[in-house]
Amino acid sequence: MKETIKRVLQFTKDRDWDQFHRPENLAKSISIEAAELLECFQWNSNYDHDKVIDELADILNYCILMADKLDVDIEEIILNKIEKNELKYPIDKAKGRSDKYTKL
Amino acid sequence: MKETIKRVLQFTKDRDWDQFHRPENLAKSISIEAAELLECFQWNSNYDHDKVIDELADILNYCILMADKLDVDIEEIILNKIEKNELKYPIDKAKGRSDKYTKL
Amino acid sequence: MKETIKRVLQFTKDRDWDQFHRPENLAKSISIEAAELLECFQWNSNYDHDKVIDELADILNYCILMADKLDVDIEEIILNKIEKNELKYPIDKAKGRSDKYTKL
Amino acid sequence: MKETIKRVLQFTKDRDWDQFHRPENLAKSISIEAAELLECFQWNSNYDHDKVIDELADILNYCILMADKLDVDIEEIILNKIEKNELKYPIDKAKGRSDKYTKL
């Protein structure tokens, strides 16, 4: 993953885009790309596999830039969040249920 | 990253949540989490670092589930998208500009 | 407003699009259009007035379709929500503060 | 509708919130509320009618504030957009199809 992240950061550096990438702008960008992913499913569940993958990659791309900007490690924050979610959604309560933790 | 992905998938498996995770549901979930990240910047640029990190992790979490569901490798799709973006945003045209590729 | 709503509904009827407009699809559509509005502000605060207006109209359009689908009156639900918000955000507590009601 | 709009604006004025409501903040707010509406449909199509209505009202509320900020009339911009959409989606081409205008 390190090499991939390096490549993403280099792409931005080559274009001198770091100046536009304040956390706030990246947060907006993630929302915008997430909506483009959602658009693949706007009217029905049949989706264009390649289009979906490209939109997913765009979101991941901005997530990598955000993590870099916040100076955090992606794997670390995912694992930390999983630990929190394990407390919010204990297996015996959450198993087979899609309810929010506030309703378990 | 492989271990992190395994952990994310195991979390879902332990709770028997795979049944809820059609690509369409994951796309909605990513948009919902992206908006929670955006909410950290709703009124100004001062943000709660820990809150932002947690929301970013939630997005990444769903992105991992989506990639698994689509049976694609995260690093591979990011690198493929970077290659496409290099064509859309050639350095000499895009350098220092935040314009969309259609306006370069 | 009644005439405007009638026009929006007629547009849909003329195209036989009602079949696509389940509440779920309209909710997705509102999110997608909201992100297009957000895109007008992605990198800075300078916005294209005409573009912003068009995106805002798209959101309102889908909101009207959603209200029709749910069989509710737009003005009534806005006024009802304002009443709830008056309780959540009492003037003496909320004045001049952008905090969420949970933090007042 | 004029009275409803007046009430929405008065709510904001009473709380001295106008200072927070730059177009950019309102665009973010609309996206955030749109995602809360989407959350009502996150895992399935069964929705809580009252919750959906409240979220829809929140979106409309911010749309009204945005229109006021941009100094445009809601009905006028909806009707103008409908006229544009009539050109983008002529009945004979668009009837019964959910395709984007670029694919008709």
Coordinates of C-alpha atoms in Angstrom, one line a residue:
Chain A
M1 CA 0.0 0.0 0.0
K2 CA 2.9 2.3 0.7
E3 CA 3.9 2.4 -3.0
T4 CA 0.3 3.1 -4.0
I5 CA 0.0 6.0 -1.5
K6 CA 3.3 7.4 -2.7
R7 CA 2.0 7.4 -6.3
V8 CA -1.2 9.2 -5.3
L9 CA 0.8 11.9 -3.5
Q10 CA 3.2 12.2 -6.3
F11 CA 0.4 12.8 -8.8
T12 CA -0.8 15.7 -6.7
K13 CA 2.7 17.1 -6.2
D14 CA 3.5 17.0 -9.9
R15 CA 0.4 19.2 -10.6
D16 CA 1.1 21.5 -7.6
W17 CA -2.4 20.8 -6.4
D18 CA -1.5 20.6 -2.7
Q19 CA -2.5 24.3 -2.4
F20 CA -6.2 23.3 -3.1
H21 CA -6.3 20.4 -0.7
R22 CA -7.2 21.7 2.7
P23 CA -9.0 19.1 4.7
E24 CA -12.2 20.9 4.1
N25 CA -11.8 20.7 0.3
L26 CA -11.0 17.1 0.5
A27 CA -14.0 16.4 2.6
K28 CA -16.2 18.1 0.0
S29 CA -14.4 16.1 -2.7
I30 CA -15.1 12.8 -1.0
S31 CA -18.8 13.7 -0.8
I32 CA -18.9 14.7 -4.4
E33 CA -17.2 11.5 -5.6
A34 CA -19.4 9.4 -3.3
A35 CA -22.4 10.9 -5.0
E36 CA -20.9 9.9 -8.4
L37 CA -20.7 6.4 -7.1
L38 CA -24.3 6.6 -5.8
E39 CA -25.4 7.8 -9.3
C40 CA -24.4 4.3 -10.7
F41 CA -27.3 3.0 -8.6
Q42 CA -29.7 5.9 -9.0
W43 CA -32.6 4.2 -10.7
N44 CA -32.0 0.5 -10.2
S45 CA -29.5 -2.1 -9.0
N46 CA -28.0 -2.9 -12.3
Y47 CA -24.6 -1.2 -12.4
D48 CA -21.8 -0.7 -14.7
H49 CA -18.9 -2.6 -13.1
D50 CA -16.1 -0.6 -14.6
K51 CA -17.8 2.7 -13.8
V52 CA -18.4 1.7 -10.2
I53 CA -14.7 0.7 -9.8
D54 CA -13.5 4.1 -11.2
E55 CA -15.8 6.0 -8.8
L56 CA -14.7 3.9 -5.9
A57 CA -11.1 4.6 -6.8
D58 CA -11.7 8.3 -6.9
I59 CA -13.1 8.2 -3.4
L60 CA -10.1 6.1 -2.1
N61 CA -7.8 8.6 -3.8
Y62 CA -9.2 11.5 -1.9
C63 CA -9.2 9.4 1.3
I64 CA -5.5 8.9 0.9
L65 CA -4.9 12.6 0.4
M66 CA -7.0 13.3 3.5
A67 CA -5.1 10.8 5.6
D68 CA -1.8 12.3 4.4
K69 CA -3.0 15.8 5.2
L70 CA -4.1 14.8 8.7
D71 CA -0.8 12.9 9.1
V72 CA -2.4 9.6 10.0
D73 CA -1.9 6.1 8.8
I74 CA -4.8 4.6 6.9
E75 CA -4.5 1.1 8.3
E76 CA -4.1 2.4 11.8
I77 CA -7.2 4.5 11.7
I78 CA -9.3 1.7 10.2
L79 CA -8.2 -0.8 12.9
N80 CA -8.8 1.8 15.6
K81 CA -12.3 2.4 14.3
I82 CA -13.0 -1.4 14.0
E83 CA -12.2 -1.6 17.7
K84 CA -14.6 1.1 18.5
N85 CA -17.3 -0.5 16.4
E86 CA -16.8 -3.8 18.2
L87 CA -17.9 -2.1 21.3
K88 CA -20.8 -0.3 19.6
Y89 CA -21.9 -3.5 17.9
P90 CA -21.3 -6.5 20.1
I91 CA -21.8 -9.7 18.2
D92 CA -24.5 -11.1 20.4
K93 CA -26.6 -8.0 20.0
A94 CA -25.8 -7.0 16.4
K95 CA -25.8 -10.4 14.7
G96 CA -28.1 -10.5 11.7
R97 CA -29.5 -7.0 12.4
S98 CA -29.0 -3.8 10.3
D99 CA -30.2 -1.5 13.2
K100 CA -28.1 1.4 14.3
Y101 CA -26.2 0.8 17.6
T102 CA -28.6 3.3 19.3
K103 CA -31.4 0.9 18.6
L104 CA -29.8 -2.4 19.5
Chain B
M1 CA -3.1 -3.8 4.1
K2 CA -4.1 -7.4 3.6
E3 CA -4.4 -8.0 7.3
T4 CA -6.5 -4.8 7.8
I5 CA -8.9 -5.8 5.0
K6 CA -9.2 -9.3 6.5
R7 CA -10.1 -7.7 9.8
V8 CA -12.8 -5.5 8.2
L9 CA -14.3 -8.5 6.4
Q10 CA -14.2 -10.6 9.6
F11 CA -16.1 -7.9 11.5
T12 CA -18.9 -8.1 9.0
K13 CA -18.9 -11.9 8.8
D14 CA -19.0 -12.2 12.6
R15 CA -22.2 -10.1 12.6
D16 CA -23.8 -11.9 9.6
W17 CA -24.1 -8.5 7.9
D18 CA -23.1 -9.6 4.5
Q19 CA -26.8 -10.1 3.6
F20 CA -27.3 -6.3 3.9
H21 CA -24.2 -5.3 1.9
R22 CA -25.3 -5.3 -1.7
P23 CA -23.2 -2.9 -3.8
E24 CA -26.1 -0.5 -3.8
N25 CA -26.3 -0.4 0.0
L26 CA -22.6 0.1 0.3
A27 CA -22.8 3.0 -2.2
K28 CA -25.4 4.6 0.0
S29 CA -23.4 3.9 3.1
I30 CA -20.3 5.6 1.6
S31 CA -22.4 8.7 0.8
I32 CA -23.9 8.8 4.2
E33 CA -20.5 8.5 5.9
A34 CA -19.0 11.0 3.5
A35 CA -21.6 13.5 4.7
E36 CA -20.7 12.8 8.3
L37 CA -17.2 13.7 7.4
L38 CA -18.4 16.9 5.7
E39 CA -20.4 17.8 8.8
C40 CA -17.1 18.3 10.6
F41 CA -16.6 21.3 8.3
Q42 CA -20.2 22.5 8.0
W43 CA -19.8 26.0 9.5
N44 CA -16.1 26.7 9.5
S45 CA -12.7 25.2 8.8
N46 CA -11.9 24.4 12.4
Y47 CA -12.3 20.7 12.8
D48 CA -12.1 18.1 15.5
H49 CA -9.1 16.0 14.5
D50 CA -10.3 12.8 16.2
K51 CA -13.8 13.1 14.9
V52 CA -12.5 13.6 11.3
I53 CA -10.3 10.6 11.6
D54 CA -13.2 8.4 12.7
E55 CA -15.4 9.5 9.9
L56 CA -12.6 9.0 7.4
A57 CA -12.1 5.4 8.8
D58 CA -15.8 4.7 8.4
I59 CA -15.7 5.7 4.7
L60 CA -12.6 3.5 4.1
N61 CA -14.3 0.7 5.9
Y62 CA -17.2 0.7 3.5
C63 CA -14.8 1.2 0.5
I64 CA -13.1 -2.0 1.5
L65 CA -16.4 -3.9 1.8
M66 CA -17.4 -2.5 -1.7
A67 CA -14.1 -3.6 -3.2
D68 CA -14.5 -7.0 -1.7
K69 CA -18.1 -7.3 -3.0
L70 CA -16.9 -6.2 -6.5
D71 CA -14.0 -8.6 -6.2
V72 CA -11.4 -6.0 -7.1
D73 CA -8.1 -5.2 -5.4
I74 CA -8.0 -1.7 -3.9
E75 CA -4.4 -0.9 -4.8
E76 CA -4.9 -2.1 -8.4
I77 CA -8.0 0.1 -9.0
I78 CA -6.4 3.1 -7.4
L79 CA -3.3 2.7 -9.7
N80 CA -5.5 2.2 -12.7
K81 CA -7.5 5.3 -12.0
I82 CA -4.3 7.3 -11.5
E83 CA -3.2 6.3 -15.0
K84 CA -6.5 7.5 -16.4
N85 CA -6.2 10.7 -14.5
E86 CA -2.7 11.3 -15.8
L87 CA -4.2 11.3 -19.3
K88 CA -7.1 13.6 -18.2
Y89 CA -4.8 16.0 -16.4
P90 CA -1.5 16.2 -18.2
I91 CA 1.0 18.1 -16.0
D92 CA 1.7 20.9 -18.4
K93 CA -2.0 21.7 -18.7
A94 CA -3.2 21.0 -15.1
K95 CA -0.3 22.4 -13.1
G96 CA -1.4 24.8 -10.5
R97 CA -5.0 24.8 -11.7
S98 CA -8.1 23.4 -9.9
D99 CA -10.2 23.4 -13.1
K100 CA -12.0 20.3 -14.2
Y101 CA -10.4 18.4 -17.1
T102 CA -13.2 19.5 -19.4
K103 CA -12.1 23.1 -18.9
L104 CA -8.3 22.8 -19.2
Chain C
M1 CA -46.5 27.3 -5.6
K2 CA -49.4 25.0 -6.6
E3 CA -49.0 25.8 -10.3
T4 CA -45.2 25.2 -10.1
I5 CA -45.7 21.8 -8.4
K6 CA -48.3 20.9 -11.0
R7 CA -45.8 21.7 -13.7
V8 CA -43.1 19.6 -12.1
L9 CA -45.4 16.6 -11.7
Q10 CA -46.7 17.0 -15.3
F11 CA -43.1 16.9 -16.6
T12 CA -42.6 13.6 -15.0
K13 CA -46.0 12.3 -16.1
D14 CA -45.4 13.3 -19.7
R15 CA -42.2 11.1 -19.7
D16 CA -43.8 8.2 -17.9
W17 CA -41.1 8.5 -15.3
D18 CA -43.2 7.8 -12.3
Q19 CA -42.3 4.2 -12.4
F20 CA -38.6 5.1 -11.5
H21 CA -39.6 7.4 -8.7
R22 CA -39.9 5.3 -5.6
P23 CA -39.0 7.3 -2.5
E24 CA -35.7 5.5 -2.3
N25 CA -34.7 6.6 -5.8
L26 CA -35.8 10.1 -5.1
A27 CA -33.7 10.1 -1.9
K28 CA -30.7 9.0 -3.9
S29 CA -31.4 11.6 -6.5
I30 CA -31.6 14.4 -4.0
S31 CA -28.2 13.4 -2.6
I32 CA -26.7 13.2 -6.1
E33 CA -28.0 16.7 -7.0
A34 CA -26.9 18.1 -3.7
A35 CA -23.4 16.9 -4.5
E36 CA -23.6 18.7 -7.8
L37 CA -24.4 21.9 -5.9
L38 CA -21.5 21.2 -3.6
E39 CA -19.2 20.8 -6.5
C40 CA -19.8 24.5 -7.3
F41 CA -17.9 25.2 -4.1
Q42 CA -15.4 22.3 -4.2
W43 CA -12.1 24.3 -4.4
N44 CA -13.0 27.8 -3.3
S45 CA -15.9 30.1 -2.4
N46 CA -16.1 31.8 -5.8
Y47 CA -19.2 30.3 -7.5
D48 CA -20.9 30.5 -10.8
H49 CA -24.3 32.0 -9.9
D50 CA -26.2 30.5 -12.8
K51 CA -24.8 27.1 -12.2
V52 CA -25.6 27.2 -8.5
I53 CA -29.2 28.2 -9.2
D54 CA -29.7 25.4 -11.7
E55 CA -28.4 22.8 -9.2
L56 CA -30.6 24.3 -6.5
A57 CA -33.6 24.0 -8.8
D58 CA -32.7 20.3 -9.5
I59 CA -32.8 19.6 -5.7
L60 CA -36.1 21.4 -5.3
N61 CA -37.5 19.5 -8.2
Y62 CA -36.8 16.2 -6.6
C63 CA -38.0 17.4 -3.2
I64 CA -41.3 18.3 -4.9
L65 CA -41.5 14.8 -6.4
M66 CA -40.7 13.2 -3.0
A67 CA -43.4 15.3 -1.2
D68 CA -45.9 14.2 -3.8
K69 CA -44.9 10.6 -3.5
L70 CA -45.2 10.8 0.3
D71 CA -48.5 12.6 -0.1
V72 CA -47.5 15.6 2.1
D73 CA -47.7 19.3 1.6
I74 CA -44.4 21.1 1.3
E75 CA -45.3 24.2 3.3
E76 CA -46.9 22.1 6.0
I77 CA -43.9 19.9 6.6
I78 CA -41.6 22.9 6.6
L79 CA -43.7 24.7 9.2
N80 CA -43.9 21.6 11.3
K81 CA -40.2 21.2 11.2
I82 CA -39.6 24.8 12.1
E83 CA -41.7 24.3 15.2
K84 CA -39.6 21.3 16.2
N85 CA -36.5 23.3 15.6
E86 CA -37.7 26.1 17.8
L87 CA -37.8 23.6 20.6
K88 CA -34.4 22.2 19.8
Y89 CA -32.8 25.6 19.3
P90 CA -34.4 28.0 21.8
I91 CA -33.3 31.6 21.0
D92 CA -31.7 32.3 24.3
K93 CA -29.4 29.3 24.0
A94 CA -28.8 29.2 20.2
K95 CA -28.4 32.9 19.5
G96 CA -25.1 33.5 17.6
R97 CA -23.9 30.0 18.0
S98 CA -23.5 27.4 15.2
D99 CA -23.3 24.4 17.6
K100 CA -25.6 21.4 17.2
Y101 CA -28.5 21.3 19.6
T102 CA -26.9 18.4 21.4
K103 CA -24.0 20.8 22.4
L104 CA -26.0 23.8 23.4
Chain D
M1 CA -45.3 30.0 0.1
K2 CA -44.3 33.5 0.9
E3 CA -45.5 33.2 4.5
T4 CA -43.6 29.9 4.9
I5 CA -40.4 31.4 3.5
K6 CA -40.8 34.4 5.8
R7 CA -41.1 32.1 8.8
V8 CA -37.9 30.2 7.8
L9 CA -35.9 33.4 7.4
Q10 CA -37.3 34.8 10.7
F11 CA -36.1 31.6 12.5
T12 CA -32.6 32.2 11.3
K13 CA -32.7 36.0 12.0
D14 CA -34.0 35.4 15.6
R15 CA -30.9 33.3 16.2
D16 CA -28.5 35.6 14.5
W17 CA -27.4 32.7 12.3
D18 CA -27.1 34.6 9.1
Q19 CA -23.4 35.1 9.8
F20 CA -22.9 31.3 9.3
H21 CA -24.9 31.0 6.1
R22 CA -22.6 31.8 3.3
P23 CA -23.7 30.0 0.1
E24 CA -20.9 27.5 0.6
N25 CA -22.1 26.6 4.1
L26 CA -25.6 26.2 2.9
A27 CA -24.4 23.9 0.0
K28 CA -22.7 21.7 2.6
S29 CA -25.7 21.8 4.8
I30 CA -28.0 20.6 2.0
S31 CA -25.6 17.7 1.2
I32 CA -25.5 16.8 4.9
E33 CA -29.3 16.8 5.3
A34 CA -29.7 14.9 2.0
A35 CA -27.5 12.2 3.4
E36 CA -29.7 12.0 6.5
L37 CA -32.7 11.5 4.2
L38 CA -30.7 8.8 2.3
E39 CA -30.0 7.1 5.6
C40 CA -33.7 6.4 6.0
F41 CA -33.2 4.0 3.0
Q42 CA -29.7 2.7 3.8
W43 CA -30.4 -1.0 4.2
N44 CA -33.8 -1.5 2.7
S45 CA -36.9 0.2 1.2
N46 CA -39.0 0.2 4.3
Y47 CA -38.9 3.7 5.6
D48 CA -40.1 5.6 8.6
H49 CA -42.6 8.0 7.1
D50 CA -42.3 10.7 9.8
K51 CA -38.5 10.6 9.8
V52 CA -38.4 10.9 6.0
I53 CA -40.7 13.9 6.1
D54 CA -38.6 15.7 8.8
E55 CA -35.4 15.1 6.7
L56 CA -37.1 16.4 3.6
A57 CA -38.2 19.5 5.5
D58 CA -34.6 20.1 6.6
I59 CA -33.4 20.0 3.0
L60 CA -36.2 22.4 1.9
N61 CA -35.4 24.7 4.8
Y62 CA -31.8 25.1 3.6
C63 CA -32.9 25.4 0.0
I64 CA -35.1 28.3 1.0
L65 CA -32.1 29.9 2.8
M66 CA -29.9 29.4 -0.2
A67 CA -32.4 30.9 -2.6
D68 CA -32.7 33.9 -0.3
K69 CA -29.0 34.3 -0.1
L70 CA -28.7 34.1 -3.9
D71 CA -31.6 36.5 -4.1
V72 CA -33.7 34.3 -6.4
D73 CA -37.3 33.2 -6.4
I74 CA -37.8 29.5 -5.8
E75 CA -40.7 29.1 -8.1
E76 CA -39.0 31.0 -10.9
I77 CA -35.8 28.9 -10.8
I78 CA -37.8 25.7 -10.7
L79 CA -39.8 26.8 -13.7
N80 CA -36.7 27.9 -15.6
K81 CA -35.0 24.6 -14.9
I82 CA -38.0 22.7 -16.1
E83 CA -37.8 24.5 -19.4
K84 CA -34.2 23.6 -19.8
N85 CA -35.0 20.0 -18.9
E86 CA -37.8 19.9 -21.5
L87 CA -35.1 20.6 -24.1
K88 CA -32.7 18.0 -22.6
Y89 CA -35.4 15.4 -22.3
P90 CA -37.8 15.7 -25.2
I91 CA -40.9 13.5 -24.6
D92 CA -40.5 11.4 -27.7
K93 CA -36.9 10.4 -26.7
A94 CA -37.2 10.2 -22.9
K95 CA -40.5 8.6 -22.5
G96 CA -40.3 5.5 -20.3
R97 CA -36.5 5.7 -20.1
S98 CA -34.4 6.5 -17.0
D99 CA -31.3 7.2 -19.1
K100 CA -29.3 10.4 -18.7
Y101 CA -29.8 12.9 -21.5
T102 CA -26.3 12.2 -22.8
K103 CA -27.4 8.7 -23.6
L104 CA -30.8 9.3 -25.1

